[in-house]
mmCIF file of C-alpha atoms and ligand atoms in Angstrom:
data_model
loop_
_atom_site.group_PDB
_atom_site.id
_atom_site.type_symbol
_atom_site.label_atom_id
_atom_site.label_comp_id
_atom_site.label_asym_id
_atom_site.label_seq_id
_atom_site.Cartn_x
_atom_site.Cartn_y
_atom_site.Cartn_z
ATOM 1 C CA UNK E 30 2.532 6.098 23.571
ATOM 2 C CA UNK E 31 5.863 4.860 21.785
ATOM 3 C CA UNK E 32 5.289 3.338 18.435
ATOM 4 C CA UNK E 33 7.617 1.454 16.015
ATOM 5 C CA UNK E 34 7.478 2.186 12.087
ATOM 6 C CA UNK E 35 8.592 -0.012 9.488
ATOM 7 C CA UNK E 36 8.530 0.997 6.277
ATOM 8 C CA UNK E 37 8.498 4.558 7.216
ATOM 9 C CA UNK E 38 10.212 6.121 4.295
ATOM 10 C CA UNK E 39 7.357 4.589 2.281
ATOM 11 C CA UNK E 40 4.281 5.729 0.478
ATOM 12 C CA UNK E 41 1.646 5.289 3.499
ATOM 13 C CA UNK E 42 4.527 4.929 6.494
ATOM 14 C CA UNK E 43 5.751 8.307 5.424
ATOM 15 C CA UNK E 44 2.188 10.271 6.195
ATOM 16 C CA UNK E 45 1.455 7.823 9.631
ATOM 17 C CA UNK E 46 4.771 8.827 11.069
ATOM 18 C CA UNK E 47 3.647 12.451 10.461
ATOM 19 C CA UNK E 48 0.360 11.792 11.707
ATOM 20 C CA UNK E 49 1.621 10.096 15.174
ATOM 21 C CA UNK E 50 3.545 12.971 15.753
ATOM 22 C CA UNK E 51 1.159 15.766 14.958
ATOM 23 C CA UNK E 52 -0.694 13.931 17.598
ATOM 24 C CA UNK E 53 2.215 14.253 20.019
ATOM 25 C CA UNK E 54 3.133 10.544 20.176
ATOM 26 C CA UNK E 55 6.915 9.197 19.896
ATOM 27 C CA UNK E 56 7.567 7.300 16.713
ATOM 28 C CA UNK E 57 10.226 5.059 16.477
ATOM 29 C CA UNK E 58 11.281 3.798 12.972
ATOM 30 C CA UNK E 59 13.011 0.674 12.150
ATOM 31 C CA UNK E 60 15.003 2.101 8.743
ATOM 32 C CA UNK E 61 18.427 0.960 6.925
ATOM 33 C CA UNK E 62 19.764 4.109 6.474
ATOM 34 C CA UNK E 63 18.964 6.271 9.421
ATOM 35 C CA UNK E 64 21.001 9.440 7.869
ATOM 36 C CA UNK E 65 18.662 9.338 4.944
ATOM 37 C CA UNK E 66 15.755 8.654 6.244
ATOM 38 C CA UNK E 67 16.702 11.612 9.331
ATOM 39 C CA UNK E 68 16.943 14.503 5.909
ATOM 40 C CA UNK E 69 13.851 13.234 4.561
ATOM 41 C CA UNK E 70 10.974 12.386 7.607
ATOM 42 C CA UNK E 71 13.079 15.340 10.345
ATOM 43 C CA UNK E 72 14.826 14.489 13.531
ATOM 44 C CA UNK E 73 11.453 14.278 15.960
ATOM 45 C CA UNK E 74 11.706 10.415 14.807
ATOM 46 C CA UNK E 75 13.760 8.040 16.554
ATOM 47 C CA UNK E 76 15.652 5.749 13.796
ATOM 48 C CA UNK E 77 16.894 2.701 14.704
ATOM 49 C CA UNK E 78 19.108 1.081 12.091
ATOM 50 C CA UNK E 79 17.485 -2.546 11.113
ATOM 51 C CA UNK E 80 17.092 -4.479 8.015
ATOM 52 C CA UNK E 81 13.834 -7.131 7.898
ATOM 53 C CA UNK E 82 16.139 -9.405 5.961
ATOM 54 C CA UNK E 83 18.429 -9.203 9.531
ATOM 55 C CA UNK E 84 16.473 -10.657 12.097
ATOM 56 C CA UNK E 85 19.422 -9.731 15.029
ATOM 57 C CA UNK E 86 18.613 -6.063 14.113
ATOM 58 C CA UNK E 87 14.765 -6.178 15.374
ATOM 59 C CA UNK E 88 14.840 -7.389 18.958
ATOM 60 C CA UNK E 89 16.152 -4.227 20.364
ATOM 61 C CA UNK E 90 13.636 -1.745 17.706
ATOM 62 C CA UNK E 91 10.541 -3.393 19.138
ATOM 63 C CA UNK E 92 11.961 -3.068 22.973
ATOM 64 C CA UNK E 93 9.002 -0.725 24.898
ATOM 65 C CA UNK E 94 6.916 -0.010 21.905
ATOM 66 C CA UNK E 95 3.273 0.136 22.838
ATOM 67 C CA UNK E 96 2.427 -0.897 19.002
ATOM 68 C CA UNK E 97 4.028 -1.448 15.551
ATOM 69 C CA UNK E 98 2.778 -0.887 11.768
ATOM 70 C CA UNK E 99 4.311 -3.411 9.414
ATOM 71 C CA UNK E 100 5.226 -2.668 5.959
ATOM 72 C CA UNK E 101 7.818 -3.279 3.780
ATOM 73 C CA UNK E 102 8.483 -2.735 -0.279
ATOM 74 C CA UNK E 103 5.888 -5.739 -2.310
ATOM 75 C CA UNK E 104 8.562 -8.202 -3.718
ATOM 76 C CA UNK E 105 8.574 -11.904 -3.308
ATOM 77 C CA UNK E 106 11.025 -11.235 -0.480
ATOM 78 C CA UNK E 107 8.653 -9.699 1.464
ATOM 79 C CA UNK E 108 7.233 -12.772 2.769
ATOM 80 C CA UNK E 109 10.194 -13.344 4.515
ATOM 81 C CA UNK E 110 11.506 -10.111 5.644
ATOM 82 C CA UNK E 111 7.932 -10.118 7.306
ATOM 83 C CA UNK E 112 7.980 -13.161 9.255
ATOM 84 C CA UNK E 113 11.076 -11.990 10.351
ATOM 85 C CA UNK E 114 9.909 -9.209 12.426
ATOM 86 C CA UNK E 115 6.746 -11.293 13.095
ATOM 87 C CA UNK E 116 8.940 -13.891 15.144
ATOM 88 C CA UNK E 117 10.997 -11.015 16.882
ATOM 89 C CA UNK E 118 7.625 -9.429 17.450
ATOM 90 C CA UNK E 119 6.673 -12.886 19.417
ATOM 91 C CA UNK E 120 9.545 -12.863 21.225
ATOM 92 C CA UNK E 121 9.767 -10.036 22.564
ATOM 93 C CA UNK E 122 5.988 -9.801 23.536
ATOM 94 C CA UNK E 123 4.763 -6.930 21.474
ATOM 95 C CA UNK E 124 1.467 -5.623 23.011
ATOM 96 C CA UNK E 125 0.091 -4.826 19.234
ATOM 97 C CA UNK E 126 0.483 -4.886 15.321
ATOM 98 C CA UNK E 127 -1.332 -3.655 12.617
ATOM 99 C CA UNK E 128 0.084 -4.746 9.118
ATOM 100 C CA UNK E 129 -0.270 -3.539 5.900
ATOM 101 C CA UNK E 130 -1.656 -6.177 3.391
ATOM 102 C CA UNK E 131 -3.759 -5.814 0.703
ATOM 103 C CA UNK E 132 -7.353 -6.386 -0.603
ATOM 104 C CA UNK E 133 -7.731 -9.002 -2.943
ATOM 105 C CA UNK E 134 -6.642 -12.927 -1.390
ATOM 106 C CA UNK E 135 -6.602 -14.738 -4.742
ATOM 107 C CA UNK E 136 -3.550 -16.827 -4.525
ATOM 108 C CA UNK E 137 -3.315 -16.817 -8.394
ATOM 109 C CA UNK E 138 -1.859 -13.185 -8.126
ATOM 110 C CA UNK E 139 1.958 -13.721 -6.560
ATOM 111 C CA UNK E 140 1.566 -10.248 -4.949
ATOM 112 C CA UNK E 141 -2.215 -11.243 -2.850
ATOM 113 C CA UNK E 142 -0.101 -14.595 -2.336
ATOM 114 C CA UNK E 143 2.464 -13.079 -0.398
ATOM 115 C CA UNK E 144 0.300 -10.798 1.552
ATOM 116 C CA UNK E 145 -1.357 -14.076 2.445
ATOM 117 C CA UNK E 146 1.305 -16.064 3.777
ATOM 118 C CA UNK E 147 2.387 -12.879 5.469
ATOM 119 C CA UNK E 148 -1.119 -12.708 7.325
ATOM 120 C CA UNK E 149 -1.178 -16.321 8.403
ATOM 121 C CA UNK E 150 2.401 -16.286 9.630
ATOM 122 C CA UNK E 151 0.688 -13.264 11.453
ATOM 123 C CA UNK E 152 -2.396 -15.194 12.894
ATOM 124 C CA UNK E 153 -0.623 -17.816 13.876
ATOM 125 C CA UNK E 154 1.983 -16.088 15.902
ATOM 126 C CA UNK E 155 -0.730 -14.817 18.680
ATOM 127 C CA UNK E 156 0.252 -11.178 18.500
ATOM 128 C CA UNK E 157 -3.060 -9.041 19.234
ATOM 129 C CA UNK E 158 -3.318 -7.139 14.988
ATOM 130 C CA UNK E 159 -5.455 -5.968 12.894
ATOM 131 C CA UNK E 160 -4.764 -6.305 9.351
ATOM 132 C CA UNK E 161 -5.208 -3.801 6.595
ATOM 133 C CA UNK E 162 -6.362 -4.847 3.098
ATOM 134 C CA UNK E 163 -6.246 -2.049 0.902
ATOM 135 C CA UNK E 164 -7.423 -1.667 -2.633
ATOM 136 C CA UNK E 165 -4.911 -0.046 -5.211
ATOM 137 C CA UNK E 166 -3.565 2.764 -4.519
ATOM 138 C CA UNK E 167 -4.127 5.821 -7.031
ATOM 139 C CA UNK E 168 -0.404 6.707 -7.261
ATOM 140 C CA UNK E 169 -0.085 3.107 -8.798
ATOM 141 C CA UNK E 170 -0.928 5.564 -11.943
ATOM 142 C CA UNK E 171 2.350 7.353 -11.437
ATOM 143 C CA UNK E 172 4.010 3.949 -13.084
ATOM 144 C CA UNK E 173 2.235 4.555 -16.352
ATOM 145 C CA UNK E 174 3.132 8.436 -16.214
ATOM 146 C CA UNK E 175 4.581 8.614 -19.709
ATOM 147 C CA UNK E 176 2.013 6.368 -21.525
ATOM 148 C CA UNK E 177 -0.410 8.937 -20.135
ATOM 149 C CA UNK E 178 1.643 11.944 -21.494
ATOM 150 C CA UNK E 179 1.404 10.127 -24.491
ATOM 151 C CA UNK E 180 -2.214 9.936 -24.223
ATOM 152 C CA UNK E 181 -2.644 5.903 -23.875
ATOM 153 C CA UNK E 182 -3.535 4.030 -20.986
ATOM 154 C CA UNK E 183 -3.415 0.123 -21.874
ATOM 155 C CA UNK E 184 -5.603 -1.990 -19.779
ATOM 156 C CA UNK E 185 -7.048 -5.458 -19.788
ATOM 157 C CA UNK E 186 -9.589 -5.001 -17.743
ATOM 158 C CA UNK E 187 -12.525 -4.357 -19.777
ATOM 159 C CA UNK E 188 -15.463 -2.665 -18.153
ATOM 160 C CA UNK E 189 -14.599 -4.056 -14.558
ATOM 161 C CA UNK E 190 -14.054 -1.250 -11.894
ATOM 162 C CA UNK E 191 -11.806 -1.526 -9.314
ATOM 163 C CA UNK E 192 -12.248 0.687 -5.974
ATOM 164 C CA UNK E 193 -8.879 2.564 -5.778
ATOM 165 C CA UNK E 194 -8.082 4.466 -2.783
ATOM 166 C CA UNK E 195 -5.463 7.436 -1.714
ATOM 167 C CA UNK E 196 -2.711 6.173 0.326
ATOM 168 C CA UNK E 197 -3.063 8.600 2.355
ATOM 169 C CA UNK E 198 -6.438 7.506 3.558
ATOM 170 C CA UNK E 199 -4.657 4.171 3.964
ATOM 171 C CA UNK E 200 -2.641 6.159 6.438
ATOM 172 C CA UNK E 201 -5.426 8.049 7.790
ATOM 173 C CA UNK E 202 -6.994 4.358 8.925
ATOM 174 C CA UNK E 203 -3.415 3.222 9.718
ATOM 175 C CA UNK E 204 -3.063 5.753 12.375
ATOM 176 C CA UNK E 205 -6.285 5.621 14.138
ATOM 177 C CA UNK E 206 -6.224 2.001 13.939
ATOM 178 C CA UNK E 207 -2.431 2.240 15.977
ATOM 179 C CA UNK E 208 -4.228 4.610 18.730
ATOM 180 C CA UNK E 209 -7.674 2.834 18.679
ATOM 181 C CA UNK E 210 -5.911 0.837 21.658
ATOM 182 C CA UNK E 211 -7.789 -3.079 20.869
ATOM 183 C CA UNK E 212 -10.936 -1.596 19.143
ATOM 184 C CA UNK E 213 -9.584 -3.076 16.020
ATOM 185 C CA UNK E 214 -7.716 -6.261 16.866
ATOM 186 C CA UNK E 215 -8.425 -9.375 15.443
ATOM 187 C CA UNK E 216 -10.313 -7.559 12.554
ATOM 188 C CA UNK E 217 -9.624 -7.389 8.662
ATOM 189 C CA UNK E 218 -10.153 -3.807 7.704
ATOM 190 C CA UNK E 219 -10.432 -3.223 4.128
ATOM 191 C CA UNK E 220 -10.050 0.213 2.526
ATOM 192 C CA UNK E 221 -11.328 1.326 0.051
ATOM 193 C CA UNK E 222 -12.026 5.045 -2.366
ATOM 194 C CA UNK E 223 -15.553 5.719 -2.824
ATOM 195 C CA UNK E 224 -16.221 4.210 -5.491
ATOM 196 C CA UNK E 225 -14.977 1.022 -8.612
ATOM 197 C CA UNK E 226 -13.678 2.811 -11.279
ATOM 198 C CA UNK E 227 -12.854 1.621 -14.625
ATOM 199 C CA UNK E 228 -10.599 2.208 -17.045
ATOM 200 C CA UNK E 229 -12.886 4.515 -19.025
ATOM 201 C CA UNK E 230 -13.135 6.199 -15.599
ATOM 202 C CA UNK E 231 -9.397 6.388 -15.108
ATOM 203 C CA UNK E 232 -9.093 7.902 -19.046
ATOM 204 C CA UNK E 233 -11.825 10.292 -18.401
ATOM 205 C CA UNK E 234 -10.408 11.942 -15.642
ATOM 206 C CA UNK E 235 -7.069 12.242 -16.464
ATOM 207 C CA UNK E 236 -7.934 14.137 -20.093
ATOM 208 C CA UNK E 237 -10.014 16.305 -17.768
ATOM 209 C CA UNK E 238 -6.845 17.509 -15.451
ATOM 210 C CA UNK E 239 -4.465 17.444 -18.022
ATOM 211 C CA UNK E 240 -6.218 19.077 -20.333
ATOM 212 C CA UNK E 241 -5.079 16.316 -23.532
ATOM 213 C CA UNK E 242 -6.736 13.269 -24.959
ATOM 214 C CA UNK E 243 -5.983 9.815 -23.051
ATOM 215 C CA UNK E 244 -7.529 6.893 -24.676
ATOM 216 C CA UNK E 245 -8.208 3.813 -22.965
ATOM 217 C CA UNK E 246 -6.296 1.221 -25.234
ATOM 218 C CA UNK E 247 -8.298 -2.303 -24.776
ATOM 219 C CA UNK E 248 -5.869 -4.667 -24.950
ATOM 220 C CA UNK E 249 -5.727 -8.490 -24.387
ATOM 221 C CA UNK E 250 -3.295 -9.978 -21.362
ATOM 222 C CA UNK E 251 -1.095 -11.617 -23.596
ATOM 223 C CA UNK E 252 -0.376 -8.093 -25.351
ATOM 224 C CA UNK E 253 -0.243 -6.692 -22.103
ATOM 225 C CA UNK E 254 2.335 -8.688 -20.573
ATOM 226 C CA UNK E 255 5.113 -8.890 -23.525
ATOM 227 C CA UNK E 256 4.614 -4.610 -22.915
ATOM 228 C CA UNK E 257 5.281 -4.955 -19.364
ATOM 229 C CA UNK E 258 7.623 -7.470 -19.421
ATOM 230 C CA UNK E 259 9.759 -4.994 -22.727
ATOM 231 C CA UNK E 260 10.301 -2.964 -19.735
ATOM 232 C CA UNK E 261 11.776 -5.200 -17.280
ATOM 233 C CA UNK E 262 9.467 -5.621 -15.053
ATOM 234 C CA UNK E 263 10.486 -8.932 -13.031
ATOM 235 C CA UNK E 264 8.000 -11.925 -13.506
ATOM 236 C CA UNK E 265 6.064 -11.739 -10.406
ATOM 237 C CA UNK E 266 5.157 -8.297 -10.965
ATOM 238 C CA UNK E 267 3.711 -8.540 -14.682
ATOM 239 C CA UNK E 268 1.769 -11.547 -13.050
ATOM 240 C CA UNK E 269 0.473 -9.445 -10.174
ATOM 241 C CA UNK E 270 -0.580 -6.586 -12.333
ATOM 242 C CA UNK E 271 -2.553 -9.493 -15.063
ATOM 243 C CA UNK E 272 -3.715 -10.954 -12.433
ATOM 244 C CA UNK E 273 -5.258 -7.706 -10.524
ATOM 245 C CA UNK E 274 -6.662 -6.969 -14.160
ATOM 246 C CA UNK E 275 -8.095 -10.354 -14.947
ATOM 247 C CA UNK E 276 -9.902 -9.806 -11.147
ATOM 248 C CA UNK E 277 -11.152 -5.902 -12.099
ATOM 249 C CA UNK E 278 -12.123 -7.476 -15.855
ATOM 250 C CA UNK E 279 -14.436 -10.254 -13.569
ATOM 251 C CA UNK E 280 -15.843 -7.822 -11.096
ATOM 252 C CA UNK E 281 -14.229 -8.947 -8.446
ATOM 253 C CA UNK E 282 -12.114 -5.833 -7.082
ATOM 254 C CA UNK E 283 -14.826 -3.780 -7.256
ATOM 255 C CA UNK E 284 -16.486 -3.499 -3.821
ATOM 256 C CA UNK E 285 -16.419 -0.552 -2.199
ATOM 257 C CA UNK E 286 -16.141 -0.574 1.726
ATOM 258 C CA UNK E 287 -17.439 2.242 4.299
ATOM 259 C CA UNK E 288 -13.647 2.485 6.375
ATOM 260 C CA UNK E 289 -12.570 5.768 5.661
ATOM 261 C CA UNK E 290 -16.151 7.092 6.340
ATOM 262 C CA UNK E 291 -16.517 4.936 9.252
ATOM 263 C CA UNK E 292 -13.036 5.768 10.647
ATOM 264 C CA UNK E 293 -12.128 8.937 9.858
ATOM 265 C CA UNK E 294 -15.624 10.338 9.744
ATOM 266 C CA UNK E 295 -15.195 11.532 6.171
ATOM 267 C CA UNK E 296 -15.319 10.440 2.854
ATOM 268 C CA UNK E 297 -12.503 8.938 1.354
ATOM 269 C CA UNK E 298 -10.594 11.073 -1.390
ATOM 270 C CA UNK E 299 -11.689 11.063 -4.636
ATOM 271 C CA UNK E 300 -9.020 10.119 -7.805
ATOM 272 C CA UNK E 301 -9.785 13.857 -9.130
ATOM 273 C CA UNK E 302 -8.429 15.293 -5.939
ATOM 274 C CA UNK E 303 -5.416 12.972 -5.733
ATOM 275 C CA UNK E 304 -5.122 13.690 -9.235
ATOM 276 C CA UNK E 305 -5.306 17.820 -8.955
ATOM 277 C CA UNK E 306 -2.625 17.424 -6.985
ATOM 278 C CA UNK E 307 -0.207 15.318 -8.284
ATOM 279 C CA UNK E 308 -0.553 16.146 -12.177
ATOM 280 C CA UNK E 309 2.616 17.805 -12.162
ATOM 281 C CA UNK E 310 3.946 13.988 -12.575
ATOM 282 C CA UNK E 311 1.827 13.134 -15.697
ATOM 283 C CA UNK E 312 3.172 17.018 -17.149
HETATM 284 N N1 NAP B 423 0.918 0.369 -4.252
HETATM 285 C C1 NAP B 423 -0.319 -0.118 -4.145
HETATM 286 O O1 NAP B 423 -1.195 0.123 -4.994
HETATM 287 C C2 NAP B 423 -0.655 -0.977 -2.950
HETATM 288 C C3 NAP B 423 -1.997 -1.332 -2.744
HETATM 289 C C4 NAP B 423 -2.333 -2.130 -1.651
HETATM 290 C C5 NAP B 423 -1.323 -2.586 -0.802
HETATM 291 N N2 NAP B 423 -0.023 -2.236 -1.036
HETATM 292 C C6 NAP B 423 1.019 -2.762 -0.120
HETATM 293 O O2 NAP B 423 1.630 -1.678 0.552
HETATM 294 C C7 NAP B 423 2.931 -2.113 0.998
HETATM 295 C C8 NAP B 423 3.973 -1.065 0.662
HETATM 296 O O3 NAP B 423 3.668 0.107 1.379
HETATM 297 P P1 NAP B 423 4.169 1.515 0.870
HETATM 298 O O4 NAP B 423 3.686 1.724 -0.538
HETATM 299 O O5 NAP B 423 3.809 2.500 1.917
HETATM 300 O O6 NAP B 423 5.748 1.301 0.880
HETATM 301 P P2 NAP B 423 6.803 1.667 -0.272
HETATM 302 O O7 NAP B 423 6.589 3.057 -0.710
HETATM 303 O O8 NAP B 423 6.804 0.535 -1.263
HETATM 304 O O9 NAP B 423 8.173 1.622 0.550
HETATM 305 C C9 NAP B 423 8.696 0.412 1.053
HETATM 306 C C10 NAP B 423 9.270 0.638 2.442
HETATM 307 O O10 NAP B 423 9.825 -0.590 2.928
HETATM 308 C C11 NAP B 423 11.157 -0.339 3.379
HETATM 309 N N3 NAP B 423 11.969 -1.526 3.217
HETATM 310 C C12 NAP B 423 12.170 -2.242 2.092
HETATM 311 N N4 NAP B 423 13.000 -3.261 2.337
HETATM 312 C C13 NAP B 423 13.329 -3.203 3.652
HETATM 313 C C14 NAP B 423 14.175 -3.970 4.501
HETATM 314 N N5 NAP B 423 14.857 -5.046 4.036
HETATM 315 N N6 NAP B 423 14.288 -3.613 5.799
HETATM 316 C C15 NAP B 423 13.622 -2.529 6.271
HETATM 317 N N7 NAP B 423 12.810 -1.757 5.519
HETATM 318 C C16 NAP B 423 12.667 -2.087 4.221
HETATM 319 C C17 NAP B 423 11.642 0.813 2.510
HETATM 320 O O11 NAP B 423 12.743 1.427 3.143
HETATM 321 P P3 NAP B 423 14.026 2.018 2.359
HETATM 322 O O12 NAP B 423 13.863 3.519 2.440
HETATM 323 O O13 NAP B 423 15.174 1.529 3.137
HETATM 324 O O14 NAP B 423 13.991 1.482 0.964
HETATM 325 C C18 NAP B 423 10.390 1.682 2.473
HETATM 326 O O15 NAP B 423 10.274 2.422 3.667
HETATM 327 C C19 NAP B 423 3.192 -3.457 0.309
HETATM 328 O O16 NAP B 423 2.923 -4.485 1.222
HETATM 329 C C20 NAP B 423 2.168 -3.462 -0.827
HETATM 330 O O17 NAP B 423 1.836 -4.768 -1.242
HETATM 331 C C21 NAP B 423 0.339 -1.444 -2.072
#
């Protein structure tokens, strides 16, 4: 089977191009900078040069493709650069998608917002998908790397877990949801780690493997956001992040779901393995 990657320099695209072609598929990636991406992901891919924000560049990516994964970097343009490959999708009769979204659908939170929009533009377009909601993914702690070498991790979310997951789980479902054939269309398949963790959590184990005190710092939002926002952090973004704390601090990103388990026929990876092997980052 031929499938077409976007976002396949990315966190999760990355490891499902891999995955395709351990499994002897062909991969074809829709990527900007073809060179690039060739000395970083190898030669067995085939690049096509595209740019979402250039519908004219799709068309001719998404010609023979059996199935595409949809991704692209979260940023208010993303909506768009989305529904740009959605239409070309349409038009040029793509058998299947399966998009990368995200877990929680509060509209309050400008990042669930545009993962939204992006999944009705989706519905309504008639393409056979099945979309992805996954929680947080644990390199989202590689942002606060040198608060943690300082031994502070702010948070306002209280006591509230939240059910962060490995991307490359994410990718793990990702791929067998691309050669599941329609087993998975017209589903919502949310992924999560085994289990909420809070912040304490979070502190816990990261003074276990690295070895130096990390205190959770309880903070309120309004503290929280003039930090983020001292290091230039665009609006949306501080806004996403409050408002994916003010959900943890409620409960409400907490659930924990049974897809890796179910789909991979594992458990999903824990934060202490992710974390005993990318500590070299927090060093
Ligand atoms: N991080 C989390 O905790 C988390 C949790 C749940 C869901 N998500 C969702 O996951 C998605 C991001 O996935 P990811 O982390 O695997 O990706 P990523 O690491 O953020 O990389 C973004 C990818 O999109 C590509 N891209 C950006 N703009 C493009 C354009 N105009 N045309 C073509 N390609 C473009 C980038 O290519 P270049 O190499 O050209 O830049 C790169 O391959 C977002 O929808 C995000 O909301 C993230």
């Amino acid at each position: 089977m031929t499938f077409l990657l976007t976002g396949v320099t990315g966190q999760v695209g990355s490891i499902v191009a891999r995955n395709l072609l351990d499994r002897g598929h062909r991969v074809r990636a829709l990527v900007r900078d073809p060179g690039a991406a060739a000395a970083r992901l190898g030669t067995d891919i085939e690049y096509v040069r595209g740019d979402l924000e250039d519908p004219a560049t799709l068309p001719a990516a998404l010609k023979g493709v059996d199935a595409a994964y949809l991704a692209t970097a979260p940023s208010p343009e993303m909506t768009r650069q989305e529904a740009n490959f959605i239409e070309a999708a349409a038009g040029t009769g793509l058998p299947r998608l399966v998009a990368l979204g995200v877990i929680g659908t509060d509209p309050s939170v400008p990042i669930f917002k545009f993962h939204q929009d992006i999944e009705a533009k989706i519905t309504a377009s008639g393409i056979p998908a099945t979309l992805l909601r996954p929680a947080g993914f644990y390199s989202s702690f590689l942002f606060m790397a040198k608060m943690i070498q300082a031994g502070v991790l702010p948070s306002a979310a209280g006591d509230g877990g939240l059910a962060w997951v490995d991307h490359a789980d994410v990718a793990g479902v990702a791929t067998a949801v691309l050669l599941d054939g329609s087993r998975h269309v017209g589903q919502v398949v949310e992924i999560t780690g085994p289990v909420a963790l809070t912040t304490d959590d979070v502190a816990a184990a990261l003074e276990r493997e690295l070895g130096h005190p990390v205190a959770h710092q309880r903070v309120d939002e309004r503290t929280l956001q003039v930090e983020l926002a001292s290091f230039g952090l665009p609006g949306w973004l501080v806004d996403s992040f409050l408002g994916q704390q003010r959900l943890t601090r409620a409960g409400r990103l907490s659930t924990v779901t049974s897809t890796v388990e179910n789909v991979l026929g594992r458990p999903p990876r824990t934060f202490d393995q992710w974390l005993a092997e990318n500590k070299g980052a927090f060093a």
